[in-house]
Short mmCIF file of C-alpha atoms in Angstrom, two decimals:
data_model
loop_
_atom_site.label_atom_id
_atom_site.label_comp_id
_atom_site.label_asym_id
_atom_site.label_seq_id
_atom_site.Cartn_x
_atom_site.Cartn_y
_atom_site.Cartn_z
CA MET A 2 109.16 101.19 121.61
CA LYS A 3 111.52 103.15 119.41
CA LYS A 4 113.33 101.26 116.67
CA TYR A 5 117.00 101.83 116.15
CA VAL A 6 118.59 100.96 112.84
CA LEU A 7 122.15 99.85 112.20
CA PHE A 8 123.55 101.75 109.23
CA LEU A 9 126.73 101.07 107.31
CA ILE A 10 127.95 104.57 106.60
CA ILE A 11 130.34 104.94 103.67
CA LEU A 12 132.69 107.86 103.76
CA GLY A 13 134.50 109.63 100.98
CA CYS A 14 132.68 107.88 98.14
CA LYS A 15 133.04 109.87 94.92
CA SER A 16 131.46 107.35 92.55
CA SER A 17 129.73 104.00 92.58
CA VAL A 18 132.94 102.13 91.84
CA GLU A 19 135.39 103.60 94.34
CA SER A 20 136.54 101.55 97.30
CA PRO A 21 134.88 103.19 100.31
CA ILE A 22 136.01 103.70 103.87
CA THR A 23 133.27 102.31 106.07
CA GLN A 24 131.90 103.31 109.43
CA VAL A 25 129.08 101.72 111.42
CA GLN A 26 126.63 103.94 113.29
CA VAL A 27 123.49 103.12 115.26
CA ILE A 28 120.93 105.86 114.69
CA SER A 29 117.28 106.55 115.41
CA PRO A 30 115.26 107.11 112.20
CA GLU A 31 113.05 109.55 114.14
CA THR A 32 116.04 111.81 114.82
CA TYR A 33 118.37 111.22 111.89
CA PRO A 34 117.73 110.76 108.18
CA VAL A 35 118.06 107.55 106.20
CA GLY A 36 120.34 107.66 103.20
CA TYR A 37 122.74 110.15 101.69
CA ALA A 38 122.26 112.86 104.33
CA MET A 39 124.16 110.52 106.68
CA ILE A 40 127.01 109.70 104.29
CA ASN A 41 130.44 111.36 104.53
CA GLY A 42 129.27 113.21 107.63
CA THR A 43 125.97 113.63 109.47
CA THR A 44 122.96 115.92 109.32
CA THR A 45 122.01 117.17 112.77
CA GLY A 46 120.69 120.65 112.03
CA GLY A 47 120.62 123.02 115.00
CA ILE A 48 121.50 120.47 117.68
CA GLY A 49 123.65 122.10 120.33
CA GLY A 50 122.27 125.58 119.71
CA GLU A 51 119.43 127.51 121.28
CA THR A 52 115.76 126.94 120.43
CA VAL A 53 113.72 129.97 119.42
CA SER A 54 110.07 130.41 118.47
CA VAL A 55 108.95 132.82 115.75
CA SER A 56 105.42 133.82 114.80
CA ASN A 57 106.03 136.42 112.10
CA LEU A 58 108.00 136.45 108.88
CA ASP A 59 110.49 139.17 109.90
CA ASP A 60 111.57 137.22 112.98
CA PHE A 61 111.81 134.04 110.92
CA ARG A 62 114.06 135.71 108.35
CA PHE A 63 116.29 137.15 111.07
CA ALA A 64 116.69 133.87 112.96
CA ALA A 65 117.24 131.80 109.82
CA LYS A 66 120.23 133.98 108.80
CA SER A 67 121.94 133.73 112.19
CA PRO A 68 125.47 132.29 112.00
CA SER A 69 124.87 130.29 115.19
CA PRO A 70 123.44 126.75 115.41
CA MET A 71 119.73 127.06 116.14
CA THR A 72 116.40 125.23 116.19
CA ILE A 73 113.67 127.56 114.92
CA GLN A 74 110.06 126.70 115.71
CA VAL A 75 107.79 128.45 113.21
CA SER A 76 104.10 129.05 113.90
CA GLY A 77 101.50 130.97 111.93
CA SER A 78 100.56 131.50 108.30
CA PHE A 79 102.75 134.03 106.45
CA SER A 80 101.93 135.54 103.07
CA ASP A 81 104.57 137.45 101.11
CA THR A 82 106.94 137.04 98.17
CA GLY A 83 110.61 136.16 97.86
CA MET A 84 112.74 133.71 99.82
CA VAL A 85 113.86 133.10 103.39
CA ILE A 86 117.65 132.60 103.44
CA ILE A 87 118.72 129.66 105.62
CA SER A 88 122.24 129.56 107.04
CA SER A 89 124.21 126.48 108.16
CA ASN A 90 123.44 124.39 111.25
CA LYS A 91 119.72 125.07 111.40
CA THR A 92 116.65 122.99 112.18
CA ILE A 93 113.43 124.63 110.96
CA ILE A 94 110.31 123.04 112.44
CA GLY A 95 106.77 124.11 111.63
CA VAL A 96 104.26 123.94 114.49
CA GLU A 97 100.50 124.47 114.55
CA GLY A 98 100.19 124.13 110.76
CA ALA A 99 102.86 126.71 109.93
CA THR A 100 102.42 127.84 106.31
CA LEU A 101 104.46 129.96 103.93
CA ASN A 102 102.18 131.38 101.23
CA GLY A 103 104.24 132.65 98.29
CA VAL A 104 107.49 132.53 100.28
CA GLY A 105 110.18 129.92 99.61
CA LEU A 106 113.34 128.74 101.35
CA SER A 107 116.84 129.38 99.94
CA ILE A 108 119.54 126.92 101.00
CA TYR A 109 122.58 128.35 99.18
CA GLY A 110 126.16 127.34 99.87
CA VAL A 111 125.47 126.03 103.37
CA SER A 112 125.46 122.72 105.21
CA ASN A 113 123.74 120.77 107.97
CA VAL A 114 120.14 121.99 107.55
CA ILE A 115 116.90 120.23 108.51
CA ILE A 116 113.48 121.42 107.32
CA LYS A 117 110.44 119.75 108.94
CA ASN A 118 106.67 120.13 109.20
CA LEU A 119 106.24 123.20 107.00
CA LYS A 120 103.61 123.91 104.37
CA ILE A 121 105.02 125.96 101.47
CA ASN A 122 103.02 126.93 98.41
CA LYS A 123 102.76 129.06 95.27
CA VAL A 124 106.12 130.80 95.18
CA VAL A 125 105.82 132.82 91.97
CA GLY A 126 108.90 132.63 89.73
CA ALA A 127 110.87 130.47 92.16
CA ASP A 128 110.98 127.12 93.98
CA CYS A 129 109.33 126.32 97.26
CA ILE A 130 112.74 125.01 98.38
CA THR A 131 115.98 125.70 96.49
CA ILE A 132 119.19 123.81 97.40
CA LYS A 133 122.22 124.93 95.39
CA GLN A 134 125.77 126.34 95.33
CA GLY A 135 127.37 123.26 96.85
CA SER A 136 125.02 122.93 99.82
CA HIS A 137 125.39 119.58 101.54
CA HIS A 138 123.96 117.42 104.30
CA ILE A 139 120.38 118.63 103.96
CA TRP A 140 117.30 116.78 105.25
CA ILE A 141 113.82 117.76 103.97
CA ASP A 142 111.27 115.78 106.01
CA HIS A 143 107.48 115.76 106.60
CA ASN A 144 106.63 118.93 104.64
CA GLU A 145 103.88 119.74 102.13
CA LEU A 146 104.73 121.64 98.95
CA TRP A 147 102.27 122.65 96.24
CA GLN A 148 101.43 125.10 93.45
CA ASP A 149 98.65 124.84 90.88
CA ARG A 150 98.44 123.83 87.25
CA ASP A 151 96.12 126.66 86.25
CA HIS A 152 99.03 128.93 85.29
CA ASN A 153 101.55 128.29 82.53
CA TRP A 154 104.70 126.25 83.15
CA ASP A 155 106.90 129.32 83.66
CA TYR A 156 104.73 131.02 86.28
CA TYR A 157 106.27 128.99 89.10
CA ASP A 158 109.53 127.06 89.14
CA GLU A 159 109.87 123.55 90.62
CA LEU A 160 108.55 122.62 94.03
CA MET A 161 112.14 121.70 94.89
CA GLU A 162 115.47 122.16 93.13
CA ILE A 163 118.80 120.52 94.01
CA THR A 164 121.51 121.86 91.72
CA ASP A 165 124.97 123.37 91.35
CA ARG A 166 127.17 120.78 93.09
CA SER A 167 124.84 120.23 96.04
CA ASP A 168 125.25 116.87 97.73
CA TYR A 169 124.21 114.41 100.46
CA VAL A 170 120.49 115.22 100.57
CA THR A 171 117.61 113.15 101.95
CA ILE A 172 114.00 113.94 100.97
CA SER A 173 111.62 111.91 103.14
CA ASN A 174 107.94 111.68 104.06
CA ASN A 175 106.85 114.81 102.20
CA ILE A 176 103.75 115.57 100.15
CA PHE A 177 104.27 117.17 96.72
CA HIS A 178 101.18 117.97 94.69
CA ASP A 179 99.44 120.04 92.03
CA ALA A 180 102.39 121.28 90.04
CA HIS A 181 103.71 121.09 86.50
CA THR A 182 107.20 120.15 87.76
CA ALA A 183 108.07 118.72 91.17
CA ILE A 184 111.78 118.05 91.77
CA LEU A 185 114.76 118.98 89.61
CA VAL A 186 118.16 117.45 90.42
CA GLY A 187 120.81 118.99 88.14
CA SER A 188 119.85 122.08 86.18
CA GLY A 189 121.59 121.77 82.82
CA ASP A 190 122.99 119.29 80.32
CA LYS A 191 126.28 121.20 80.15
CA GLN A 192 126.74 121.83 83.88
CA PHE A 193 129.58 119.33 84.07
CA THR A 194 130.69 120.58 87.49
CA ASP A 195 127.74 118.61 88.89
CA ALA A 196 129.51 115.34 88.08
CA GLY A 197 130.55 113.63 91.32
CA HIS A 198 127.88 115.50 93.30
CA LEU A 199 124.05 115.48 93.48
CA ARG A 200 123.75 112.39 95.70
CA VAL A 201 120.15 112.26 96.88
CA THR A 202 117.89 109.80 98.72
CA MET A 203 114.13 110.11 98.27
CA HIS A 204 111.79 107.86 100.26
CA GLY A 205 108.32 107.73 101.78
CA ASN A 206 107.00 110.70 99.77
CA PHE A 207 103.51 111.10 98.31
CA LEU A 208 103.43 112.86 94.93
CA TYR A 209 100.13 113.46 93.12
CA ASN A 210 98.65 115.58 90.32
CA ILE A 211 102.06 116.45 88.89
CA SER A 212 102.97 116.66 85.22
CA GLU A 213 106.65 115.62 85.31
CA ARG A 214 110.02 115.70 87.15
CA GLN A 215 109.14 113.53 90.12
CA PRO A 216 112.17 113.88 89.93
CA SER A 217 114.31 114.58 86.88
CA ILE A 218 118.03 113.98 87.45
CA ARG A 219 121.24 114.69 85.53
CA PHE A 220 124.79 113.65 86.46
CA GLY A 221 124.08 112.58 90.06
CA PHE A 222 123.26 109.39 91.94
CA MET A 223 119.76 109.06 93.34
CA HIS A 224 118.06 106.37 95.42
CA ILE A 225 114.26 106.42 95.18
CA PHE A 226 112.37 103.96 97.39
CA ASN A 227 108.91 103.48 98.90
CA ASN A 228 107.35 106.55 97.25
CA TYR A 229 103.74 106.74 96.06
CA PHE A 230 103.23 108.44 92.69
CA LEU A 231 99.59 109.13 91.73
CA ASN A 232 98.02 110.80 88.67
CA GLY A 233 101.01 111.94 86.63
CA SER A 234 100.29 113.25 83.14
CA GLY A 235 103.86 113.25 81.74
CA TYR A 236 106.83 111.25 82.94
CA THR A 237 107.41 110.43 86.59
CA ILE A 238 111.13 109.68 87.11
CA GLY A 239 113.33 111.13 84.36
CA VAL A 240 117.00 110.08 84.21
CA THR A 241 119.39 111.61 81.69
CA ILE A 242 122.96 112.91 81.09
CA ASN A 243 124.86 110.30 83.14
CA GLY A 244 122.32 110.29 85.95
CA THR A 245 122.13 107.00 87.88
CA VAL A 246 118.99 105.96 89.77
CA ARG A 247 118.10 102.97 91.92
CA THR A 248 114.37 102.43 92.46
CA ASP A 249 113.08 100.12 95.19
CA ASN A 250 109.48 99.19 95.99
CA ASN A 251 107.73 102.32 94.73
CA LEU A 252 104.07 102.43 93.72
CA PHE A 253 103.21 104.10 90.40
CA GLU A 254 99.46 104.58 89.94
CA SER A 255 97.89 106.29 86.91
CA GLN A 256 101.26 107.48 85.61
CA ASN A 257 101.71 108.15 81.91
CA ILE A 258 105.39 107.10 81.78
CA PRO A 259 106.70 105.87 85.15
CA ILE A 260 110.45 105.79 84.35
CA TYR A 261 111.84 107.68 81.37
CA THR A 262 115.36 107.95 79.94
CA ASP A 263 114.61 108.84 76.31
CA PHE A 264 115.06 112.61 76.40
CA ASN A 265 117.82 115.22 76.24
CA ALA A 266 121.24 114.35 74.79
CA SER A 267 121.74 110.90 76.34
CA PRO A 268 119.87 108.46 78.59
CA GLY A 269 120.68 107.85 82.23
CA VAL A 270 121.02 104.52 84.02
CA ILE A 271 118.32 102.66 85.98
CA SER A 272 118.48 99.76 88.41
CA GLY A 273 115.65 98.11 90.35
CA ALA A 274 112.77 98.93 87.99
CA SER A 275 111.31 95.46 88.47
CA THR A 276 110.86 95.98 92.22
CA ASN A 277 108.11 98.58 91.73
CA ILE A 278 104.36 98.09 91.33
CA TYR A 279 102.67 99.76 88.35
CA ILE A 280 98.86 100.24 88.40
CA ASN A 281 96.92 101.73 85.47
CA SER A 282 100.18 103.18 84.17
CA GLY A 283 101.97 103.24 80.86
CA ALA A 284 105.17 101.36 80.12
CA ASN A 285 108.60 102.47 81.26
CA GLN A 286 110.70 103.97 78.46
CA ILE A 287 114.25 102.95 79.36
CA SER A 288 116.75 102.88 76.49
CA SER A 289 119.92 102.23 78.53
CA ALA A 290 121.12 98.81 79.65
CA SER A 291 119.85 97.60 83.01
CA SER A 292 122.23 98.41 85.87
CA ASN A 293 122.98 96.65 89.16
CA TRP A 294 123.98 99.87 90.96
CA LEU A 295 123.10 100.12 94.66
CA PRO A 296 123.49 103.11 96.96
CA PRO A 297 126.49 102.97 99.32
CA TYR A 298 124.51 102.47 102.54
CA GLN A 299 122.36 99.79 104.15
CA TYR A 300 118.63 100.46 103.88
CA SER A 301 116.95 97.05 104.02
CA MET A 302 115.58 97.66 107.53
CA SER A 303 113.81 100.80 106.29
CA LEU A 304 112.32 99.19 103.16
CA ILE A 305 108.65 98.11 103.07
CA PRO A 306 106.94 96.02 100.37
CA ALA A 307 105.60 97.97 97.40
CA ALA A 308 102.13 96.58 98.12
CA GLU A 309 102.10 98.46 101.46
CA VAL A 310 103.30 101.80 100.10
CA ARG A 311 99.88 103.38 99.45
CA SER A 312 98.54 102.79 102.95
CA VAL A 313 101.77 103.62 104.79
CA VAL A 314 102.79 106.68 102.80
CA THR A 315 99.37 108.34 102.69
CA ARG A 316 99.16 107.91 106.47
CA GLN A 317 102.66 109.10 107.35
CA ALA A 318 103.66 111.71 104.75
CA GLY A 319 103.27 115.44 105.27
CA PRO A 320 103.49 117.72 108.32
CA HIS A 321 102.94 116.02 111.68
#
């Protein structure tokens, strides 16, 4: 039996203290994202457009740039360099273990994009997935992204980057592994145009063998719940330069510094640190006062106990 969740959707919210306009929607978590990708609009991808199947990189690039709504089913293992440019109103679904070796996805200045079931790895000098230039309503779900830590820190970029005024993003049920840096939200201490943007939900992800930035966030608002972090050599969640993060029921195992605010020009703000479980990990380094900030949507029906995160996330995360 499918479960349907009642969400309180808050529209037009520019900060955590504004009075929102509310809307109630009943959505299926199998079809629609939980969290920010359903705030101030919806994320439906290529619904309403044609469905096409591609089995080579040239056809994938051509379909992804189409101005029309489209669901693109990708099969095969492609090896190349550079990025595939994704236009608005697209659902990209990997089938039969679809893999991009050395090729990333560029989501620049567009909206309403869903990326599912892809394996993306080792994009030299770039991210596996880049979301920037004001892109909004993006859902990254059930993918696997990785690099290696044999090269220096500048050989690759992050596994994922969300920067430059991008907004309303949900990152769910993915596997991120074997990288120096995983997820960057906000690219610079002086990029003040990011203020009021960079609203991101991150849940149900499995991150392991990563040095830092799982994620790192500046300026924005981020909700991080039910993720499993394993074997991190630096800091796990870094919050700085007016970033605000709510953590709920995450599992940190063998992490050097689980939550870290003591870097860059000023610390960010943390709420919910006591809801997590910490196993064989160092202490949090949080220098800012504890916050009571909550994201502007209902998520209690999606939340599982932290003690169940390892078994659930390792079973459900990644391409299906």
